[in-house]
Amino acid sequence: MAAETKLFGKLKTTEQEHKDPKEQLMFDPRPREELNRMVMEMMTTTTRKFWLWAIGLGAGVVVLLFGAWGYMISTGMWVTGLRRPIYWGVFIVTFVFWIGISHAGTFVSAILRVFKSEFRRPFTRAAELMTTFGLAAGALYPLIHLGRVWVFYFMVPYPNARWLWPNFRSPLVWDLLAITTYLLSSTIYLYLPLVPDLAMARDRTTGIRHSAYKILALGWRGTEAEWFRLKKAIQIFAFAIIPVMFSVHTIVSWDFAVSQVAGWHSTIFGPYFIIGAILSGVSAVVTILYVLRSTLKHMDYFLRPEHFDALGKLILVFSMAWAYFFFNDYLLGWYGGEAAVRQILTAHATGPAAWVWYTMLICNIVIPWLTLWNRKIRRTPWLMFIITLLINVGMYLERYTIIPLTLGHQRTPFDWGIYTPRPIEISIVLGTFCLFTFLYLVMSRLIPLVPVWEVQEGQVAHTLRKVGKAEVPSVTELD
Amino acid sequence: MAEVSKGIAEKWGLVVDQDRCTGCNACVVACSMENNVPFTGEDNVAFGRGTYWIYNKRMWEGAYPEVAPAFQPVMCQQCGSAPCEPVCPTFAAVHSEEEQINLQIYNRCIGTRYCANNCPYHARQFNFQDPDIPEPMNSYLNPDVTIRRRGVMEKCTFCVQRIVAGRQTASAEDRPLRDGEVTPACVAACPSGALVFGDLSDPSSRVSQMAQNERQYKLMDELGTRPKVTYLKGGGRNGG
Amino acid sequence: MKLKKPWWNQPGIQIASVLVALIIVGGIVGGIFLTQTPPEQPIAFPHNRHVAIGASCLYCHTGATLGPSAGLPGIEKCWGCHQQVQKQSPELTKLAGYVERNEAIPWVPVAIQPDFVHFKHSPHLNAGLQCSACHGDLSKMKVAEPQKGQNMGWCLQCHKNTAPEQWTKLSDCATCHY
Amino acid sequence: MYTKVVHMALFKEEQLDHAAESITRLRSLGISDKDISVISGIPFSEKILDRPMNWTNVGRIGVAGAVLGFITALLLNFGTPFLYPLRVADMPIFFPIPTSIVVTFELVMLGLLISTFIGVFVETISPSYGPQGYHPKVSDGHIAILFSGPMDLDQQFHSTFAELGATLEHDVEEEKLWL
């Protein structure tokens, strides 16, 4: 412990925080007027830095994403680094990455809501927003990677003169349906709890903002019937969106697992991908919460070390679960003894791209296991920022290992190949990162990023109760 | 409605006698000319983007100093249960119920390249760019085969244009197809007679007879793809 | 605060949306017009008159029973008859001009299929199909007109209705696409 | 006939007990439950304020949507192969089990979730019963009790709510909240 304190000498001791329930947001209530004012200020404050970022990222989207994509469409896929036999490269890697990121919103918001985890309250919306924009960025990739994107509608089921319908046995059609379902439902799931907050914003704005919020708030007043309906709908969504979320990443994993490719055809890919997605998603939530906390006004009131602490525990659990699934997949592939699979496993660990494999293991297992057991580290936002960023690097490399590195090393050594992404691909990938950040940045000034009514509801429900000589936090259920 | 075929339906089949193959690559050239396979240039071929519907794998066999080349022409195996078909979202890779071969419908293909990943034989080729056919070369193009533009997959079709033409001629003359009447370009060009094509459903056809040979094996038979291409191997060093 | 017009009432937005709508509608109308009207032919060949005097389709379009393409008549074929019959009409003067210059008549094909559709006339005619089944009743047309809605569903409909016993063969993708 | 006037009593967020009490008092003044409606910035259950249970059709609409999604999925899975049978690998053409289960699941969920939202949307914009009116203080955490009562009880309302520490507002129906 002494070494710990030395290493992180700047950290405050947490002994007192633990005793003082004020450290917890729910026991540090402020009047609703105050909360509203803080959230509104958060939305309306735009600094020079904000505009610079917004313009920079917007330009990034236009040039890096749409410029490069347009160039690729007009010239053909030869500008990518794809070659026989590696027909899927970083586009699919990034696709899986974004779909993975999008799992956090649902996980944090729906699962924690169903299980009534109170620490979720201040950041459910930030996580849901991440889901929606992560999906928006990810859903571009199935289009980007198409050889003939201009006929993408052949995949869409609609009556047509050709009598032809999509092949409902193809995982790519499942992908289309699942991503559409998930994108629509997560957008609605973002919107429903937002309505009361939009009404709050409507009451506090004038001009064009006022008319926009007025339309979006659907005439929300807050009557009993409206609340009842909203709670009912949120309840339906929270329960129904969880299986949708599981199905989405399972189907993404089936893109690989239904194939005959050695190293892909694995029965454990479904849960393995889901756990990986939640690991990278929850990590991305922490990354984003840190950024929000350090850039948005008043966010440090809403986001406290306790939240990083709780999410850190979750990440540690999911890192362990990920390691379990990874080892399962590895061991059984190795034990199965199929020559091609063993060659691939050897190539991953000792081949020319072995650094990818080792970095993945270090980022996904070693770093979280060595750090996140420590309460002090978990409660230090900037350290959590770095750790979670590294976990996402690790998760990106996991997908890179699974896709191009496995494809290049199949059953016939005559057809082995190495894949290196080319500038156009890297530009498009960076472009979607710009897109995600840009959308998030713009949205952070357009909608209340903290669900005020949920925070207030939580603060009303929390009380300190005297049990013997101790004051114990207790939660009353208001519904 | 089409009847779902019970059991294993067989129609066209190809036998490759590796012991007879000299590795002359005439099949590759003939195939490229017959099927308008684009020439992508040496840089692209070196990079791994050459399009060949049939390619000749050369392997070295034996231990030094007794080393000899072995040739294995590989084309689409026209699997009876093809891994490439079910994964295509648009039915561009589809099984022909009539001819019992795998089809690639270029105008339906949207270029997901999923089929290519899923083909264990790596027989599928992707058009990374539009074919470059300079002026006099376009006279060589075969009008019976679609010129594929960029972004679509393509692969060996057993020269289905010849099959359809042969079938239509026979039907116009009101007679069944004769054995050996339809030959794909590679078979027609093979100087050593290493490639034999015919109707596997007819037990008396030459290809059926040869496919019974004790030297026969199928590529990656263990994957359960039921290839229509049978390889013969096992004779002497320089062919049997 | 002064109440402003909502955004959809701003004149700029309205003009822009009308313009966009016009461009889209114009594109659609233009596209339909171009594909549905008969193209300009070098000679306004009156199909109806030739059919009326009893000329069979195969007399000029000789390839139809033999191969994929039905073929278009050249100057020899036209001149074979028109050397003898009357030459007063201005269209026939054009024909005479082509013959004089010994030049092929640049007929514009009307019923065309895309490159990836390998339509063949011979199997259809050998199966006993009439030309009018696809090309319309040419005894009522002056210049050959494109028939509407000849898409894949149209082909399949006919394949299904006229030869249900051969549906497996006729619905096979390789029948037309390779 | 006497004219009814809509009043709005605003309680601060910490005066929840008083708000609950005021409903009892209103009832004793002869105002029935359907003439009262409570507006609040956070949800309170009916039991807290001793109010009749609410109902909503959102769940039913959601289930209807799920059924619709299920039918669509059946048509797509089992109907479209009849339109143009195409074989892929060795998979069954007309009886695509188990692959159809995936599509069915997704479409059922899509139907359920979208129609739930449509249900919320339609119910929200359709006219509601009970006294109308709104005050921006509600989103500041105030609990507003809207009630319509006869004009001649006006004096009693004022004294009751003054006793409970609420402010009473008139003419709250003015503002148009949506479109």
CSV table of C-alpha atoms in Angstrom, one decimal, chain B:
chain,number,residue,atom,x,y,z
B,1,MET,CA,-42.2,-24.9,-58.6
B,2,ALA,CA,-38.8,-26.4,-58.6
B,3,GLU,CA,-38.5,-29.7,-57.0
B,4,VAL,CA,-36.0,-29.9,-54.2
B,5,SER,CA,-33.7,-32.6,-55.3
B,6,LYS,CA,-33.5,-35.5,-52.9
B,7,GLY,CA,-30.2,-37.1,-52.4
B,8,ILE,CA,-27.1,-35.9,-54.2
B,9,ALA,CA,-28.0,-34.4,-57.6
B,10,GLU,CA,-25.1,-34.8,-60.1
B,11,LYS,CA,-24.8,-33.2,-63.5
B,12,TRP,CA,-21.6,-31.7,-64.9
B,13,GLY,CA,-18.3,-32.9,-63.6
B,14,LEU,CA,-14.7,-32.4,-64.3
B,15,VAL,CA,-11.8,-34.8,-63.8
B,16,VAL,CA,-8.3,-33.5,-63.4
B,17,ASP,CA,-5.6,-36.1,-64.0
B,18,GLN,CA,-2.6,-34.6,-62.1
B,19,ASP,CA,-0.4,-37.3,-63.3
B,20,ARG,CA,-1.0,-36.1,-66.9
B,21,CYS,CA,-0.7,-32.4,-66.2
B,22,THR,CA,2.5,-30.9,-67.5
B,23,GLY,CA,1.9,-27.5,-66.0
B,24,CYS,CA,1.8,-25.8,-69.4
B,25,ASN,CA,-0.9,-23.3,-68.3
B,26,ALA,CA,-2.8,-23.5,-71.6
B,27,CYS,CA,-6.0,-24.0,-69.6
B,28,VAL,CA,-5.4,-20.7,-67.8
B,29,VAL,CA,-4.9,-18.8,-71.1
B,30,ALA,CA,-7.8,-20.5,-72.8
B,31,CYS,CA,-10.1,-19.8,-69.8
B,32,SER,CA,-9.1,-16.1,-69.7
B,33,MET,CA,-9.8,-15.7,-73.4
B,34,GLU,CA,-13.1,-17.6,-73.3
B,35,ASN,CA,-14.5,-15.9,-70.3
B,36,ASN,CA,-13.2,-12.3,-70.8
B,37,VAL,CA,-11.2,-12.6,-67.6
B,38,PRO,CA,-9.5,-9.2,-67.2
B,39,PHE,CA,-5.8,-8.9,-67.4
B,40,THR,CA,-4.9,-6.9,-64.3
B,41,GLY,CA,-1.2,-6.3,-65.1
B,42,GLU,CA,1.9,-7.6,-63.5
B,43,ASP,CA,1.9,-5.3,-60.5
B,44,ASN,CA,-1.6,-6.4,-59.5
B,45,VAL,CA,-0.8,-10.1,-60.0
B,46,ALA,CA,2.3,-9.7,-57.8
B,47,PHE,CA,0.2,-8.0,-55.2
B,48,GLY,CA,-2.4,-10.8,-55.2
B,49,ARG,CA,-5.0,-9.3,-57.4
B,50,GLY,CA,-4.6,-11.3,-60.6
B,51,THR,CA,-7.9,-12.7,-61.7
B,52,TYR,CA,-7.7,-16.3,-62.8
B,53,TRP,CA,-10.7,-18.6,-62.9
B,54,ILE,CA,-8.3,-21.5,-63.1
B,55,TYR,CA,-4.8,-21.4,-61.7
B,56,ASN,CA,-2.1,-23.9,-61.6
B,57,LYS,CA,-0.6,-24.6,-58.2
B,58,ARG,CA,2.9,-25.8,-58.5
B,59,MET,CA,4.3,-27.6,-55.6
B,60,TRP,CA,7.5,-29.4,-55.0
B,61,GLU,CA,7.4,-33.0,-54.1
B,62,GLY,CA,9.9,-35.4,-52.7
B,63,ALA,CA,13.0,-34.9,-50.7
B,64,TYR,CA,16.2,-33.5,-52.1
B,65,PRO,CA,17.7,-34.5,-54.5
B,66,GLU,CA,14.7,-36.3,-55.7
B,67,VAL,CA,12.5,-33.2,-56.1
B,68,ALA,CA,9.9,-33.0,-58.8
B,69,PRO,CA,7.2,-30.4,-59.5
B,70,ALA,CA,3.6,-31.4,-59.1
B,71,PHE,CA,0.9,-29.4,-60.7
B,72,GLN,CA,-2.6,-29.0,-59.4
B,73,PRO,CA,-5.0,-26.9,-61.6
B,74,VAL,CA,-7.5,-25.4,-59.3
B,75,MET,CA,-10.8,-23.9,-60.4
B,76,CYS,CA,-14.1,-23.5,-58.8
B,77,GLN,CA,-15.0,-26.9,-57.5
B,78,GLN,CA,-18.7,-26.4,-58.2
B,79,CYS,CA,-19.6,-27.8,-54.8
B,80,GLY,CA,-22.8,-29.6,-54.3
B,81,SER,CA,-23.1,-28.0,-50.9
B,82,ALA,CA,-21.1,-24.8,-51.5
B,83,PRO,CA,-20.1,-22.6,-48.6
B,84,CYS,CA,-20.1,-19.5,-50.8
B,85,GLU,CA,-23.8,-19.7,-51.6
B,86,PRO,CA,-25.8,-19.3,-48.4
B,87,VAL,CA,-23.7,-16.4,-47.2
B,88,CYS,CA,-24.5,-14.2,-50.1
B,89,PRO,CA,-27.2,-11.7,-49.1
B,90,THR,CA,-28.5,-11.2,-52.6
B,91,PHE,CA,-28.6,-14.6,-54.2
B,92,ALA,CA,-25.7,-13.6,-56.5
B,93,ALA,CA,-24.0,-16.8,-55.6
B,94,VAL,CA,-26.6,-19.4,-56.1
B,95,HIS,CA,-26.9,-23.0,-57.0
B,96,SER,CA,-28.2,-23.9,-60.5
B,97,GLU,CA,-30.9,-26.5,-60.1
B,98,GLU,CA,-30.7,-27.3,-63.8
B,99,GLU,CA,-27.0,-27.6,-64.3
B,100,GLN,CA,-26.0,-28.5,-60.7
B,101,ILE,CA,-23.2,-26.0,-60.7
B,102,ASN,CA,-22.6,-22.8,-58.7
B,103,LEU,CA,-23.5,-19.6,-60.4
B,104,GLN,CA,-22.2,-16.1,-59.9
B,105,ILE,CA,-24.7,-13.6,-61.1
B,106,TYR,CA,-22.7,-10.5,-61.8
B,107,ASN,CA,-25.5,-8.0,-62.1
B,108,ARG,CA,-26.9,-9.2,-58.7
B,109,CYS,CA,-23.6,-9.0,-56.9
B,110,ILE,CA,-23.1,-6.1,-54.6
B,111,GLY,CA,-19.5,-7.0,-53.7
B,112,THR,CA,-19.6,-8.0,-50.0
B,113,ARG,CA,-16.8,-10.5,-50.8
B,114,TYR,CA,-18.2,-12.8,-48.2
B,115,CYS,CA,-18.4,-15.7,-50.6
B,116,ALA,CA,-14.7,-15.3,-51.4
B,117,ASN,CA,-13.8,-15.5,-47.7
B,118,ASN,CA,-15.9,-18.6,-47.3
B,119,CYS,CA,-14.5,-20.5,-50.2
B,120,PRO,CA,-11.9,-22.9,-48.9
B,121,TYR,CA,-10.4,-23.3,-52.4
B,122,HIS,CA,-9.9,-19.5,-52.9
B,123,ALA,CA,-11.4,-20.0,-56.3
B,124,ARG,CA,-13.3,-16.7,-56.3
B,125,GLN,CA,-11.9,-13.5,-57.7
B,126,PHE,CA,-12.8,-10.0,-57.0
B,127,ASN,CA,-12.8,-7.2,-59.6
B,128,PHE,CA,-10.8,-4.5,-57.7
B,129,GLN,CA,-11.1,-2.2,-60.7
B,130,ASP,CA,-12.8,-1.9,-64.0
B,131,PRO,CA,-11.2,-4.0,-66.7
B,132,ASP,CA,-8.8,-2.1,-68.9
B,133,ILE,CA,-9.3,-3.2,-72.5
B,134,PRO,CA,-7.4,-1.1,-74.9
B,135,GLU,CA,-8.7,-0.6,-78.5
B,136,PRO,CA,-7.7,-3.7,-80.5
B,137,MET,CA,-8.1,-6.0,-77.6
B,138,ASN,CA,-11.8,-5.5,-77.4
B,139,SER,CA,-12.2,-7.5,-80.6
B,140,TYR,CA,-11.0,-10.6,-78.7
B,141,LEU,CA,-13.9,-10.3,-76.2
B,142,ASN,CA,-16.4,-13.2,-76.1
B,143,PRO,CA,-19.9,-11.7,-76.7
B,144,ASP,CA,-21.4,-14.7,-74.9
B,145,VAL,CA,-19.9,-13.7,-71.6
B,146,THR,CA,-20.6,-10.6,-69.6
B,147,ILE,CA,-17.8,-8.2,-69.0
B,148,ARG,CA,-17.6,-7.7,-65.3
B,149,ARG,CA,-17.2,-4.2,-64.0
B,150,ARG,CA,-15.5,-3.3,-60.8
B,151,GLY,CA,-16.8,-4.4,-57.5
B,152,VAL,CA,-18.2,-7.8,-58.4
B,153,MET,CA,-17.0,-11.3,-57.7
B,154,GLU,CA,-16.4,-13.8,-60.5
B,155,LYS,CA,-15.3,-17.3,-60.8
B,156,CYS,CA,-15.2,-20.4,-63.0
B,157,THR,CA,-18.6,-21.3,-64.4
B,158,PHE,CA,-17.7,-24.5,-66.1
B,159,CYS,CA,-18.2,-22.3,-69.2
B,160,VAL,CA,-21.9,-22.3,-68.6
B,161,GLN,CA,-22.3,-20.3,-71.8
B,162,ARG,CA,-21.1,-23.3,-73.8
B,163,ILE,CA,-23.3,-25.6,-71.7
B,164,VAL,CA,-26.4,-23.5,-72.4
B,165,ALA,CA,-25.5,-23.2,-76.1
B,166,GLY,CA,-25.0,-26.9,-76.4
B,167,ARG,CA,-28.3,-27.6,-74.7
B,168,GLN,CA,-30.1,-25.2,-76.9
B,169,THR,CA,-28.6,-26.7,-80.1
B,170,ALA,CA,-29.4,-30.2,-79.0
B,171,SER,CA,-33.0,-29.2,-78.2
B,172,ALA,CA,-33.3,-27.4,-81.5
B,173,GLU,CA,-32.2,-30.6,-83.2
B,174,ASP,CA,-34.5,-32.6,-80.9
B,175,ARG,CA,-31.8,-34.9,-79.6
B,176,PRO,CA,-30.1,-35.4,-76.2
B,177,LEU,CA,-26.6,-33.9,-75.6
B,178,ARG,CA,-23.9,-36.2,-76.6
B,179,ASP,CA,-21.0,-37.0,-74.3
B,180,GLY,CA,-18.1,-34.7,-75.0
B,181,GLU,CA,-20.3,-32.3,-77.1
B,182,VAL,CA,-19.9,-29.6,-74.5
B,183,THR,CA,-16.4,-28.8,-73.3
B,184,PRO,CA,-15.2,-25.9,-71.3
B,185,ALA,CA,-12.4,-23.9,-72.7
B,186,CYS,CA,-9.8,-25.3,-70.4
B,187,VAL,CA,-10.7,-28.9,-71.3
B,188,ALA,CA,-10.6,-28.0,-75.0
B,189,ALA,CA,-7.2,-26.4,-74.7
B,190,CYS,CA,-5.5,-29.1,-72.6
B,191,PRO,CA,-2.9,-30.7,-74.8
B,192,SER,CA,-2.1,-33.6,-72.5
B,193,GLY,CA,-5.7,-34.6,-71.9
B,194,ALA,CA,-5.4,-34.1,-68.2
B,195,LEU,CA,-8.8,-32.4,-68.1
B,196,VAL,CA,-12.0,-34.4,-68.9
B,197,PHE,CA,-15.5,-32.8,-68.7
B,198,GLY,CA,-18.9,-34.4,-69.0
B,199,ASP,CA,-22.1,-35.5,-67.4
B,200,LEU,CA,-21.7,-37.3,-64.1
B,201,SER,CA,-25.3,-38.3,-64.0
B,202,ASP,CA,-24.7,-40.5,-67.0
B,203,PRO,CA,-22.7,-43.5,-65.7
B,204,SER,CA,-21.4,-44.4,-69.2
B,205,SER,CA,-19.9,-41.0,-69.8
B,206,ARG,CA,-16.1,-40.7,-69.9
B,207,VAL,CA,-16.0,-38.4,-67.0
B,208,SER,CA,-18.1,-40.8,-64.8
B,209,GLN,CA,-15.8,-43.6,-65.7
B,210,MET,CA,-12.7,-41.7,-64.9
B,211,ALA,CA,-14.1,-40.4,-61.6
B,212,GLN,CA,-14.3,-44.0,-60.5
B,213,ASN,CA,-10.6,-44.4,-60.9
B,214,GLU,CA,-8.8,-45.7,-57.8
B,215,ARG,CA,-6.4,-42.7,-58.0
B,216,GLN,CA,-9.3,-40.3,-57.4
B,217,TYR,CA,-9.6,-37.8,-54.5
B,218,LYS,CA,-11.4,-34.6,-53.9
B,219,LEU,CA,-9.9,-31.3,-52.6
B,220,MET,CA,-10.7,-30.9,-48.9
B,221,ASP,CA,-13.3,-33.6,-49.0
B,222,GLU,CA,-13.4,-33.5,-45.2
B,223,LEU,CA,-15.2,-30.1,-45.4
B,224,GLY,CA,-18.3,-31.7,-46.8
B,225,THR,CA,-18.6,-29.4,-49.8
B,226,ARG,CA,-19.1,-32.3,-52.2
B,227,PRO,CA,-17.0,-30.9,-55.1
B,228,LYS,CA,-17.8,-31.7,-58.7
B,229,VAL,CA,-14.2,-31.7,-59.6
B,230,THR,CA,-12.3,-35.0,-59.1
B,231,TYR,CA,-8.5,-35.1,-59.0
B,232,LEU,CA,-6.5,-38.2,-60.0
B,233,LYS,CA,-3.1,-38.7,-58.6
B,234,GLY,CA,-0.8,-41.4,-57.6
B,235,GLY,CA,0.9,-42.7,-60.7
B,236,GLY,CA,4.6,-42.4,-61.6
B,237,ARG,CA,6.7,-39.4,-61.3
B,238,ASN,CA,6.2,-38.0,-64.7
B,239,GLY,CA,2.6,-39.0,-65.2
B,240,GLY,CA,0.7,-42.2,-65.6
